[in-house]
XYZ file of C-alpha atoms in Angstrom:
683
model
C 6.423 6.437 85.529
C 3.428 3.096 83.445
C 2.486 5.151 80.567
C -0.970 3.360 80.006
C -2.847 5.939 79.138
C -2.692 5.486 74.969
C -5.777 5.473 73.725
C -7.654 9.270 74.546
C -11.332 8.633 75.523
C -12.488 11.539 73.639
C -11.042 14.699 74.466
C -8.352 15.536 71.827
C -11.509 16.356 69.093
C -13.415 17.208 71.844
C -12.686 20.882 73.530
C -13.500 19.503 76.854
C -14.082 21.520 79.913
C -10.631 21.194 82.417
C -13.426 18.831 84.457
C -14.899 16.599 81.617
C -10.851 16.351 80.775
C -10.072 15.023 84.091
C -12.792 12.759 84.054
C -11.290 10.987 81.256
C -8.198 9.568 82.534
C -5.943 9.994 80.114
C -1.912 9.653 81.589
C -0.106 12.940 80.596
C 2.312 12.615 77.831
C 5.130 9.529 78.242
C 8.348 11.983 80.154
C 10.490 10.607 83.100
C 11.518 14.106 83.506
C 9.643 15.891 85.818
C 8.324 19.208 83.564
C 8.933 22.187 85.715
C 5.980 23.787 88.000
C 5.736 27.036 86.293
C 4.408 26.895 82.370
C 5.631 29.202 79.760
C 4.050 32.384 79.429
C 4.175 32.730 75.407
C 2.905 29.072 74.402
C 1.224 27.615 76.924
C 0.741 24.452 77.680
C -2.293 21.961 76.338
C -4.357 21.956 79.784
C -4.059 25.675 79.868
C -4.486 25.575 75.722
C -7.754 23.726 76.775
C -8.645 25.972 79.593
C -9.203 29.026 76.912
C -10.651 27.035 74.223
C -13.287 25.865 75.827
C -14.357 29.416 76.700
C -15.159 29.701 72.584
C -19.225 29.663 72.006
C -18.146 27.452 68.461
C -16.991 25.002 67.499
C -12.772 24.239 68.608
C -10.776 21.221 69.268
C -7.434 20.487 70.935
C -5.232 17.438 69.991
C -2.267 16.206 72.832
C 0.714 14.914 70.309
C 0.028 12.022 72.641
C -2.636 11.382 70.081
C -0.836 11.095 67.083
C 2.369 9.756 68.437
C 0.895 6.817 69.152
C 2.320 5.739 65.450
C 2.726 6.780 61.931
C 3.130 10.141 62.584
C 3.588 11.324 58.966
C 0.792 14.389 57.773
C -1.833 17.204 59.174
C -4.189 14.155 58.209
C -2.181 11.869 61.254
C -3.289 15.448 63.496
C -6.224 15.529 62.475
C -8.644 12.594 61.300
C -10.798 12.221 63.984
C -11.622 16.311 64.229
C -15.579 16.537 62.642
C -16.223 19.193 60.366
C -12.717 18.969 58.613
C -11.433 16.575 55.750
C -7.596 16.542 55.553
C -6.218 14.003 52.651
C -3.064 13.290 50.849
C -2.219 13.291 47.605
C 0.919 11.454 48.145
C 4.034 11.570 50.560
C 3.561 14.726 52.572
C 2.883 16.784 49.667
C 0.520 18.974 49.736
C -2.529 18.172 51.822
C -5.965 19.128 50.877
C -7.114 20.807 53.809
C -11.168 22.257 54.323
C -13.253 22.901 57.493
C -17.213 22.755 56.348
C -15.619 23.509 52.987
C -13.514 26.222 52.811
C -11.530 26.039 49.391
C -12.530 22.619 48.635
C -11.951 23.388 44.688
C -7.670 23.768 45.191
C -6.386 20.840 46.119
C -3.141 22.596 45.327
C -1.820 25.979 47.941
C -4.593 25.487 50.670
C -6.728 28.083 51.262
C -9.511 29.804 53.415
C -8.465 28.269 56.296
C -5.715 30.767 58.043
C -2.435 27.865 59.276
C -0.625 29.707 62.614
C 2.430 27.920 64.423
C 2.583 29.176 68.038
C -0.175 31.588 66.782
C 2.417 33.054 64.423
C 0.807 32.844 60.663
C 2.425 30.768 58.110
C -0.553 30.834 55.795
C 1.629 33.730 53.071
C 0.662 37.370 52.822
C -2.542 37.215 50.545
C -4.542 34.386 51.839
C -2.097 31.458 50.809
C -0.843 28.680 52.366
C 0.310 24.552 52.429
C 0.603 21.312 54.890
C 3.724 20.895 53.685
C 6.370 22.625 56.193
C 4.348 21.404 59.273
C 6.393 18.569 60.471
C 3.768 16.661 63.646
C 6.733 14.713 65.084
C 7.195 19.132 66.052
C 3.821 19.562 67.265
C 2.963 19.302 71.722
C -0.709 20.151 70.490
C -2.752 21.648 67.539
C -5.850 24.034 68.194
C -8.574 24.114 65.240
C -11.070 26.270 65.337
C -13.501 26.134 63.119
C -14.854 29.808 61.180
C -15.187 32.522 63.137
C -14.703 31.413 66.520
C -10.706 31.737 65.495
C -11.165 35.390 66.120
C -8.523 35.360 68.783
C -6.037 35.707 66.197
C -7.122 38.245 63.840
C -9.045 35.350 61.432
C -12.285 35.404 59.990
C -12.814 33.241 57.433
C -15.121 29.837 56.431
C -12.606 27.389 57.510
C -10.573 29.379 60.476
C -7.292 28.107 61.725
C -5.340 25.775 62.913
C -2.704 26.331 65.432
C 0.057 24.537 65.464
C 1.397 24.856 69.118
C 5.291 24.052 69.476
C 7.000 21.778 72.592
C 8.965 24.752 74.499
C 11.497 23.325 77.084
C 8.988 23.693 80.032
C 6.841 20.924 78.494
C 9.014 18.595 77.466
C 12.566 18.385 79.195
C 14.704 15.916 78.531
C 16.092 13.667 75.107
C 13.830 11.840 72.886
C 15.337 9.588 70.139
C 12.545 8.262 67.666
C 12.925 5.464 64.464
C 9.930 4.687 62.704
C 10.189 2.570 59.139
C 8.436 0.709 57.088
C 6.119 0.538 53.371
C 7.277 2.158 50.017
C 11.368 2.457 51.312
C 9.801 4.685 54.236
C 11.844 5.805 56.972
C 11.683 8.847 59.550
C 13.702 10.133 62.136
C 13.757 12.396 64.841
C 16.363 13.948 67.803
C 14.806 16.198 70.756
C 16.395 18.197 73.043
C 14.528 20.492 75.447
C 15.520 21.862 79.477
C 15.738 25.021 81.961
C 18.228 26.376 83.341
C 17.277 29.157 85.715
C 15.335 32.142 83.545
C 15.987 30.278 80.774
C 13.899 27.951 78.326
C 14.920 26.080 75.026
C 13.842 23.088 72.183
C 15.424 21.866 69.513
C 14.131 18.579 67.822
C 15.490 17.629 63.883
C 13.898 15.343 61.595
C 14.255 14.113 58.857
C 12.345 11.569 56.266
C 12.438 9.504 53.329
C 9.779 7.748 50.883
C 10.313 5.369 48.000
C 6.670 6.863 47.126
C 3.284 3.928 47.613
C 3.176 5.745 43.463
C 5.676 5.915 40.567
C 7.472 9.017 40.657
C 6.950 10.357 44.475
C 9.803 10.238 46.345
C 10.672 12.061 48.739
C 13.316 13.891 51.240
C 12.212 16.201 54.148
C 14.905 17.553 56.596
C 13.188 20.422 59.243
C 14.646 21.954 62.123
C 12.380 23.342 65.051
C 13.750 25.221 67.597
C 12.666 28.165 70.105
C 14.142 29.815 72.505
C 12.542 31.162 75.827
C 13.662 33.855 78.385
C 11.564 34.987 81.597
C 12.002 38.046 83.091
C 11.387 37.267 86.576
C 7.590 36.129 86.783
C 5.671 38.691 85.001
C 7.449 38.268 81.174
C 9.046 36.325 78.160
C 10.291 36.560 75.443
C 11.030 33.126 72.763
C 12.206 33.634 69.996
C 11.482 30.547 67.614
C 13.656 29.526 63.662
C 12.270 27.120 61.590
C 13.810 26.081 58.283
C 13.661 23.449 56.153
C 15.017 21.786 53.139
C 12.558 19.832 50.823
C 12.505 17.853 47.778
C 9.287 15.957 46.597
C 9.477 14.353 43.586
C 4.818 15.179 42.364
C 3.121 12.824 40.064
C 0.251 13.668 37.636
C -3.635 13.419 38.373
C -5.205 10.500 36.674
C -8.381 9.194 34.959
C -10.649 7.985 37.257
C -10.250 4.137 35.378
C -6.962 4.900 35.334
C -6.941 5.827 39.620
C -9.118 2.765 40.213
C -7.595 -0.324 38.327
C -3.688 0.682 38.291
C -3.609 3.365 41.213
C -0.166 2.938 41.553
C 1.252 5.025 37.439
C 1.477 8.506 36.485
C 1.776 9.795 33.255
C 4.799 9.826 30.953
C 4.562 13.785 30.758
C 5.627 13.674 34.597
C 9.431 11.315 33.898
C 9.467 13.686 30.388
C 9.182 17.277 32.209
C 10.267 15.941 35.997
C 8.130 17.107 37.449
C 8.987 18.565 41.318
C 8.210 20.146 43.746
C 11.514 21.418 45.849
C 11.022 24.255 49.031
C 14.072 26.032 50.491
C 12.950 27.632 54.090
C 13.706 29.796 56.843
C 11.677 31.208 59.420
C 12.807 33.476 62.390
C 10.062 34.440 64.917
C 9.613 36.184 68.194
C 6.611 36.513 70.659
C 6.404 38.361 73.797
C 4.134 38.316 76.912
C 3.631 40.806 79.432
C 1.224 40.158 82.007
C -1.027 42.900 83.555
C -2.679 42.860 87.053
C -6.412 41.371 85.311
C -4.696 40.499 82.182
C -1.667 39.912 79.580
C -0.029 41.301 76.249
C 1.653 39.684 74.030
C 3.750 40.960 71.000
C 5.153 39.201 68.340
C 7.213 39.267 64.980
C 8.204 37.007 61.591
C 10.454 37.113 58.759
C 10.045 34.053 55.991
C 12.036 32.997 53.239
C 10.866 30.491 50.813
C 12.438 29.119 47.231
C 9.726 27.153 45.139
C 11.179 25.283 42.199
C 8.136 23.435 40.531
C 7.747 21.838 37.616
C 5.107 21.243 35.757
C 4.762 19.348 32.741
C 1.144 18.124 31.058
C -0.590 20.445 29.593
C 1.180 22.930 31.676
C 5.249 22.489 30.456
C 6.016 25.168 32.967
C 8.383 25.494 35.736
C 8.037 27.863 38.511
C 10.717 29.120 40.028
C 9.435 31.623 42.999
C 11.368 33.832 45.459
C 8.661 34.874 48.182
C 9.406 37.062 50.613
C 6.526 36.738 54.366
C 6.940 38.775 57.078
C 4.646 40.806 59.446
C 3.652 41.868 62.514
C 0.635 41.355 65.874
C 0.044 42.563 69.005
C -2.928 41.431 71.975
C -4.677 42.939 74.526
C -6.648 40.227 76.651
C -8.157 41.731 79.548
C -10.175 40.661 83.322
C -12.737 43.020 85.039
C -15.586 42.857 86.981
C -18.490 45.424 85.285
C -22.124 45.889 88.038
C -20.735 42.286 89.406
C -20.479 40.777 86.404
C -17.533 38.925 85.202
C -16.137 40.339 81.492
C -14.418 39.611 79.202
C -12.022 41.365 76.329
C -9.282 40.445 73.842
C -8.090 43.245 71.441
C -6.203 42.611 69.067
C -4.319 44.259 65.343
C -2.395 42.398 62.296
C 0.013 43.383 60.391
C 1.311 41.168 57.488
C 3.051 42.152 54.265
C 4.540 39.558 51.340
C 6.746 39.649 48.040
C 6.987 37.284 45.200
C 9.660 37.162 42.539
C 6.778 34.782 40.849
C 8.549 33.174 36.961
C 7.871 30.383 35.423
C 9.971 29.221 32.300
C 8.787 26.534 30.078
C 10.328 23.367 30.507
C 13.040 20.926 29.443
C 13.219 18.653 31.408
C 12.796 19.610 34.609
C 14.987 22.757 34.286
C 14.696 26.553 33.176
C 14.697 27.692 29.193
C 12.250 30.502 27.683
C 10.812 32.706 29.755
C 7.695 32.765 29.486
C 5.905 34.708 32.401
C 7.403 37.631 35.312
C 5.748 39.725 37.543
C 6.610 40.415 41.292
C 2.989 39.899 43.521
C 2.715 41.636 46.728
C 0.499 41.723 49.761
C -0.790 43.955 52.835
C -2.906 43.429 54.651
C -4.372 44.209 57.580
C -6.638 43.508 60.713
C -7.680 45.287 63.911
C -10.186 43.122 65.721
C -10.908 43.068 69.184
C -14.005 40.333 71.275
C -16.042 40.875 74.778
C -17.517 37.932 77.102
C -19.770 39.507 79.567
C -21.180 36.903 82.135
C -24.661 37.892 82.142
C -25.486 34.659 84.762
C -21.733 33.136 85.953
C -22.643 30.175 84.092
C -24.140 31.943 81.008
C -21.339 34.650 79.275
C -23.146 36.676 76.169
C -19.952 37.051 73.248
C -19.321 40.443 71.123
C -17.072 40.509 68.655
C -16.081 42.544 65.117
C -13.668 42.399 63.199
C -12.408 44.709 60.042
C -9.888 44.383 57.142
C -7.916 45.683 53.925
C -6.689 43.586 52.064
C -3.662 44.820 49.341
C -3.276 43.187 45.781
C -0.424 44.809 44.178
C 0.983 42.761 40.787
C 3.813 43.950 38.996
C 4.533 42.105 35.270
C 7.773 42.447 33.988
C 6.469 40.277 30.463
C 4.800 41.861 28.128
C 5.212 39.409 25.658
C 1.138 39.098 25.948
C 0.219 42.471 27.181
C 0.626 44.633 30.567
C -1.376 42.461 32.988
C 0.169 45.089 36.190
C -2.526 46.072 38.139
C -3.351 46.826 41.882
C -6.639 45.711 44.088
C -8.104 46.758 47.368
C -10.753 44.784 49.310
C -12.058 45.734 53.000
C -14.272 44.663 54.808
C -15.866 44.167 58.938
C -17.101 40.923 59.789
C -19.208 41.529 63.170
C -19.511 38.411 65.487
C -21.896 37.199 68.121
C -22.473 34.300 70.251
C -23.426 32.682 74.041
C -22.237 30.450 75.359
C -23.481 28.405 78.286
C -21.903 26.075 81.212
C -25.214 24.266 82.586
C -22.981 21.897 84.818
C -18.988 21.620 85.061
C -19.288 18.811 82.352
C -21.885 20.328 80.402
C -21.991 23.542 77.623
C -24.162 24.695 75.151
C -23.402 27.037 72.331
C -24.743 29.421 69.950
C -23.215 31.395 67.673
C -23.879 34.143 64.488
C -20.718 35.339 62.908
C -20.097 36.641 59.525
C -17.026 36.197 57.427
C -14.379 38.050 54.736
C -11.908 36.367 51.957
C -9.965 38.092 49.965
C -8.174 36.678 47.040
C -5.269 35.147 46.467
C -2.537 35.273 43.709
C -3.745 32.089 43.083
C -6.580 32.917 41.910
C -5.751 37.053 40.593
C -3.706 34.407 38.786
C -0.176 34.894 37.092
C 0.114 34.630 33.501
C -3.371 34.974 32.797
C -5.146 37.926 35.154
C -8.602 37.442 36.769
C -8.909 41.464 37.632
C -12.835 41.007 38.628
C -12.649 38.329 41.270
C -14.508 40.003 44.026
C -14.016 38.168 48.007
C -15.717 35.494 48.677
C -18.120 36.366 51.866
C -19.778 34.194 53.891
C -22.611 34.244 57.748
C -22.610 31.754 58.934
C -25.064 30.880 61.917
C -23.952 27.220 64.652
C -25.613 25.500 67.095
C -23.802 23.315 69.613
C -23.309 21.417 72.715
C -20.515 18.965 74.588
C -20.122 17.239 77.168
C -20.079 14.495 79.477
C -22.239 11.557 81.197
C -20.690 8.555 82.572
C -17.878 7.476 80.644
C -19.673 8.866 77.034
C -17.876 12.266 76.234
C -19.417 13.912 72.807
C -19.438 17.680 71.082
C -21.720 17.806 68.290
C -22.432 20.935 65.828
C -25.184 22.414 63.321
C -23.841 24.821 61.273
C -25.554 26.373 57.990
C -23.691 29.174 56.176
C -24.549 31.191 53.212
C -21.310 32.329 50.721
C -21.773 35.705 47.772
C -18.945 35.618 45.453
C -17.500 31.645 46.337
C -14.549 31.244 45.055
C -14.135 28.780 42.513
C -10.406 27.086 41.476
C -11.010 24.921 38.000
C -8.458 23.461 35.944
C -9.023 21.059 32.796
C -5.282 20.309 31.381
C -3.744 23.857 30.803
C -7.363 24.951 30.653
C -7.919 27.173 34.211
C -11.388 28.950 35.199
C -11.242 30.706 38.402
C -14.255 32.524 38.855
C -16.919 33.953 41.567
C -19.883 31.386 41.824
C -22.822 34.037 43.273
C -25.056 32.232 45.834
C -23.950 29.031 47.762
C -24.598 27.394 50.816
C -22.740 25.125 52.625
C -24.213 23.326 55.760
C -23.571 20.073 58.089
C -23.661 17.886 61.215
C -20.133 17.488 63.034
C -20.164 14.588 65.300
C -17.623 13.150 67.414
C -17.539 11.197 70.929
C -15.746 8.366 72.857
C -17.719 5.522 75.159
C -15.498 3.378 77.494
C -17.838 0.484 76.825
C -15.816 -2.047 79.693
C -13.253 -1.809 82.211
C -12.212 -4.389 84.302
C -12.616 -6.836 82.389
C -9.727 -9.215 81.335
C -7.793 -7.654 84.596
C -7.811 -4.137 86.968
C -6.863 -0.602 84.937
C -7.608 -1.950 81.010
C -10.668 -0.447 79.011
C -12.366 -1.128 75.998
C -13.407 2.726 74.433
C -14.961 3.425 70.782
C -13.872 6.927 69.154
C -15.396 7.894 66.034
C -15.588 11.178 63.881
C -18.712 11.858 62.158
C -19.383 14.629 59.112
C -22.759 15.021 56.813
C -21.594 17.521 54.530
C -24.503 19.337 52.744
C -22.325 22.067 50.066
C -23.949 23.215 47.329
C -25.028 26.331 44.429
C -28.291 28.178 45.317
C -29.798 29.205 41.641
C -26.855 29.050 40.440
C -27.763 29.933 36.486
C -25.510 27.458 34.761
C -25.084 24.765 37.603
C -28.695 25.430 39.382
C -29.129 23.746 43.363
C -26.714 20.780 42.179
C -23.627 20.222 45.085
C -20.028 21.517 44.529
C -17.449 19.231 44.086
C -14.904 18.574 46.392
C -16.012 16.459 49.550
C -18.254 13.732 50.353
C -21.111 14.591 52.162
C -20.554 11.759 55.127
C -17.238 11.462 56.441
C -16.568 8.556 59.725
C -13.367 7.887 61.494
C -13.480 5.278 63.525
C -11.378 3.676 66.756
C -11.930 0.883 68.971
C -8.875 0.120 70.820
C -8.036 -1.706 74.071
C -5.487 -0.831 76.982
C -4.002 -3.132 79.615
C -2.871 -2.264 82.776
C 0.606 -3.059 81.896
C 0.831 -1.046 79.666
C 0.059 -2.979 76.039
C -2.593 -1.785 73.083
C -4.456 -2.262 70.190
C -6.737 -2.056 67.787
C -8.828 -1.330 64.877
C -9.577 2.020 62.893
C -11.727 2.896 59.696
C -11.677 5.564 57.673
C -15.659 5.485 55.409
C -16.985 7.555 52.918
C -19.481 5.376 52.597
C -21.348 7.183 48.632
C -19.116 8.899 46.606
C -19.144 12.079 45.899
C -18.409 14.721 42.519
C -15.752 15.848 40.487
C -17.243 18.432 38.467
C -19.730 21.428 39.078
C -22.258 19.913 36.145
C -22.474 16.368 38.626
C -21.516 14.024 36.307
C -18.918 12.128 37.862
C -18.388 10.597 40.827
C -15.316 9.295 42.518
C -16.514 5.716 44.998
C -17.506 4.512 48.171
C -15.043 3.636 50.288
C -13.747 1.845 54.003
C -10.353 1.223 54.731
C -9.286 -1.201 57.029
C -6.065 0.280 59.448
C -5.416 -1.008 62.635
C -2.947 0.292 65.600
C -0.447 -1.904 68.299
C 1.923 -0.558 70.772
C 3.716 -1.158 74.173
C 5.183 0.926 76.551
C 8.211 0.306 78.854
C 8.198 1.370 82.808
C 12.250 3.082 80.692
C 9.925 5.560 78.771
C 10.538 3.669 76.318
C 7.516 2.797 73.819
C 7.130 0.547 70.282
C 5.097 0.206 68.225
C 2.973 -0.633 64.547
C 0.547 0.828 62.623
C -0.532 -0.965 60.073
C -2.841 1.143 57.232
C -4.987 -0.262 53.971
C -4.696 -3.668 55.561
C -6.820 -4.760 52.603
C -4.882 -3.385 49.873
C -7.975 -1.230 48.907
C -8.172 0.926 45.499
C -9.152 4.111 46.488
C -9.545 7.914 45.616
C -8.298 10.234 48.490
C -8.888 13.318 46.743
C -10.122 15.522 43.884
C -8.885 18.249 41.480
C -12.275 20.299 39.827
C -13.882 20.699 37.083
C -16.864 22.941 35.767
C -17.677 20.313 33.613
C -15.706 16.481 33.623
C -15.787 13.668 31.590
C -14.202 9.423 32.032
C -11.250 11.373 30.086
C -10.666 13.644 32.850
C -7.796 13.411 34.207
C -8.767 15.446 38.388
C -7.922 12.068 40.328
C -5.433 11.453 43.126
C -5.741 7.790 44.604
C -4.928 6.955 48.117
C -1.664 4.834 49.666
C -2.776 0.678 48.768
C -1.507 -1.703 52.322
C 1.578 -0.366 54.311
C 3.164 -1.394 57.278
C 4.841 1.454 59.619
C 7.141 0.305 62.254
C 7.733 2.208 65.186
C 10.598 3.426 68.461
C 10.770 6.271 70.902
C 12.752 7.014 74.004
C 12.630 9.680 76.349
C 15.187 10.485 78.700
């Protein structure tokens, strides 16, 4: 089968209806071996997932793996680049990408907050709400679902940023074998092997990956060894259980942040303290989970449980001069029931669910002696438990108009047991509870056009990173918000679009700020987040050189206006950390014989602030990239991926300060010019 559909016509970021998606002329994933007729019950395939996600009366997106695998697939930024409303930027290599949706957790440039990370609908985020993306391997993802804000209620999440669900391939969705190899700039080497199959009622999929890079910056060498696998068993036609296993061994050198002048004049450098302290972030992690789905006459029931172990060894230097040495266990269980009935002749869809998450971290800090443990300076147990009960009901007042009402209740518990009493006993217990309603409407104007609106509430208790480790912030309140959203998505001819307009009113927004060794965490009072999200694709030319070829422009534009609202110190200043305008665009030509090429651009037309006082800004930048490749008839694909081809010095993301000066080391420069080559073979 020749793969001629590498150029996506826009459904990656649009979450379009099946009728719209079918009209996009997107070729299915390159797969020589045909998939079984019956997909998995526990892990729906991308087509079924798109049908489900499109019922959401709000901003959502679905990104198939084929829209990522046509070039270098190294970080979550590569997956989320063309999803409007999402700001994902790597600090260096694969380490700890910033992920902010509609300004969620914007002050955090380490360990994301405000967005729930899921793997196959099972939380990867810690029980206290913190997390990162280092353990997510883009090569081990079949498709990714993005639910912005309270649109993630089907997973129990009611957060400003919503949820991102990375979904695994199974033996039913990707049978056969896979070999992939990437290499390129900065000593980058990346390998993947995959195997999947179906044997009667059993199916399996396993994919180990290895990656190495010397890094663009000094002291950013990295080794990543990850294993993802799952095994499913079908009980006749009415139930299926699936076991998931993940393991990671991650060694990542970490450089310092730089001043603005340093980042733009010599972006490869790092502070001498990075070498003296042998700063790094090493993770050993193992995660196991089970999910079972039972079909009923009118819906389904899904239950599951998970357990994860993570060890973090993290020497820091500069003003911190500490070695973080954490051992952590997280686990929990969940149950969800969905049902479809007719009430008074009207269609009615109901979802009810419950989640329980628990975690305990043995958190210790030592003085940093050349990257080794010195004297103990902090020792605590950090215990988190969370309960969530949620429900959502969609009642169709007309065949094409659904009114959706939802409610989520949560109770979060934080206990800090201080075992290092040299600076006093800082033990505490805190409870945070909330009730978050949601009301929305969706109008399927035609099979290819949809309008939606919703009003929702969310609450976010502070994780331990905010509550403190050596200095406890016991007076912090939960961040609360309500969001009003309007939007539309659809297709007319060769033009597809997705648009959303939202405004969120926040109380007690959590702000985390660091300057040298001084950390300040506080509730900001009233703030406001509002924005415009536009995604789309236009196939401008068809059959221009040969029957079956096409030229397509796709783009994702995000306008973000995040600001304080009458703050006694910062007035109506901008909230720092994200650009006001952010554009990703690609123009690509695809030939009927299977080859493709085209340029792409990332554009931030004006700098954004790095401090609440609005005294120090980044600089505007535009990055030029290009992709080219060829798909052969026998399952082989080759590609070239060029990034920042003009070698522009720019700032990819920043730490956040209350007040900054030109001497403030807050900035992380982006990578310079890079070229990667790769091949992928399926059989």
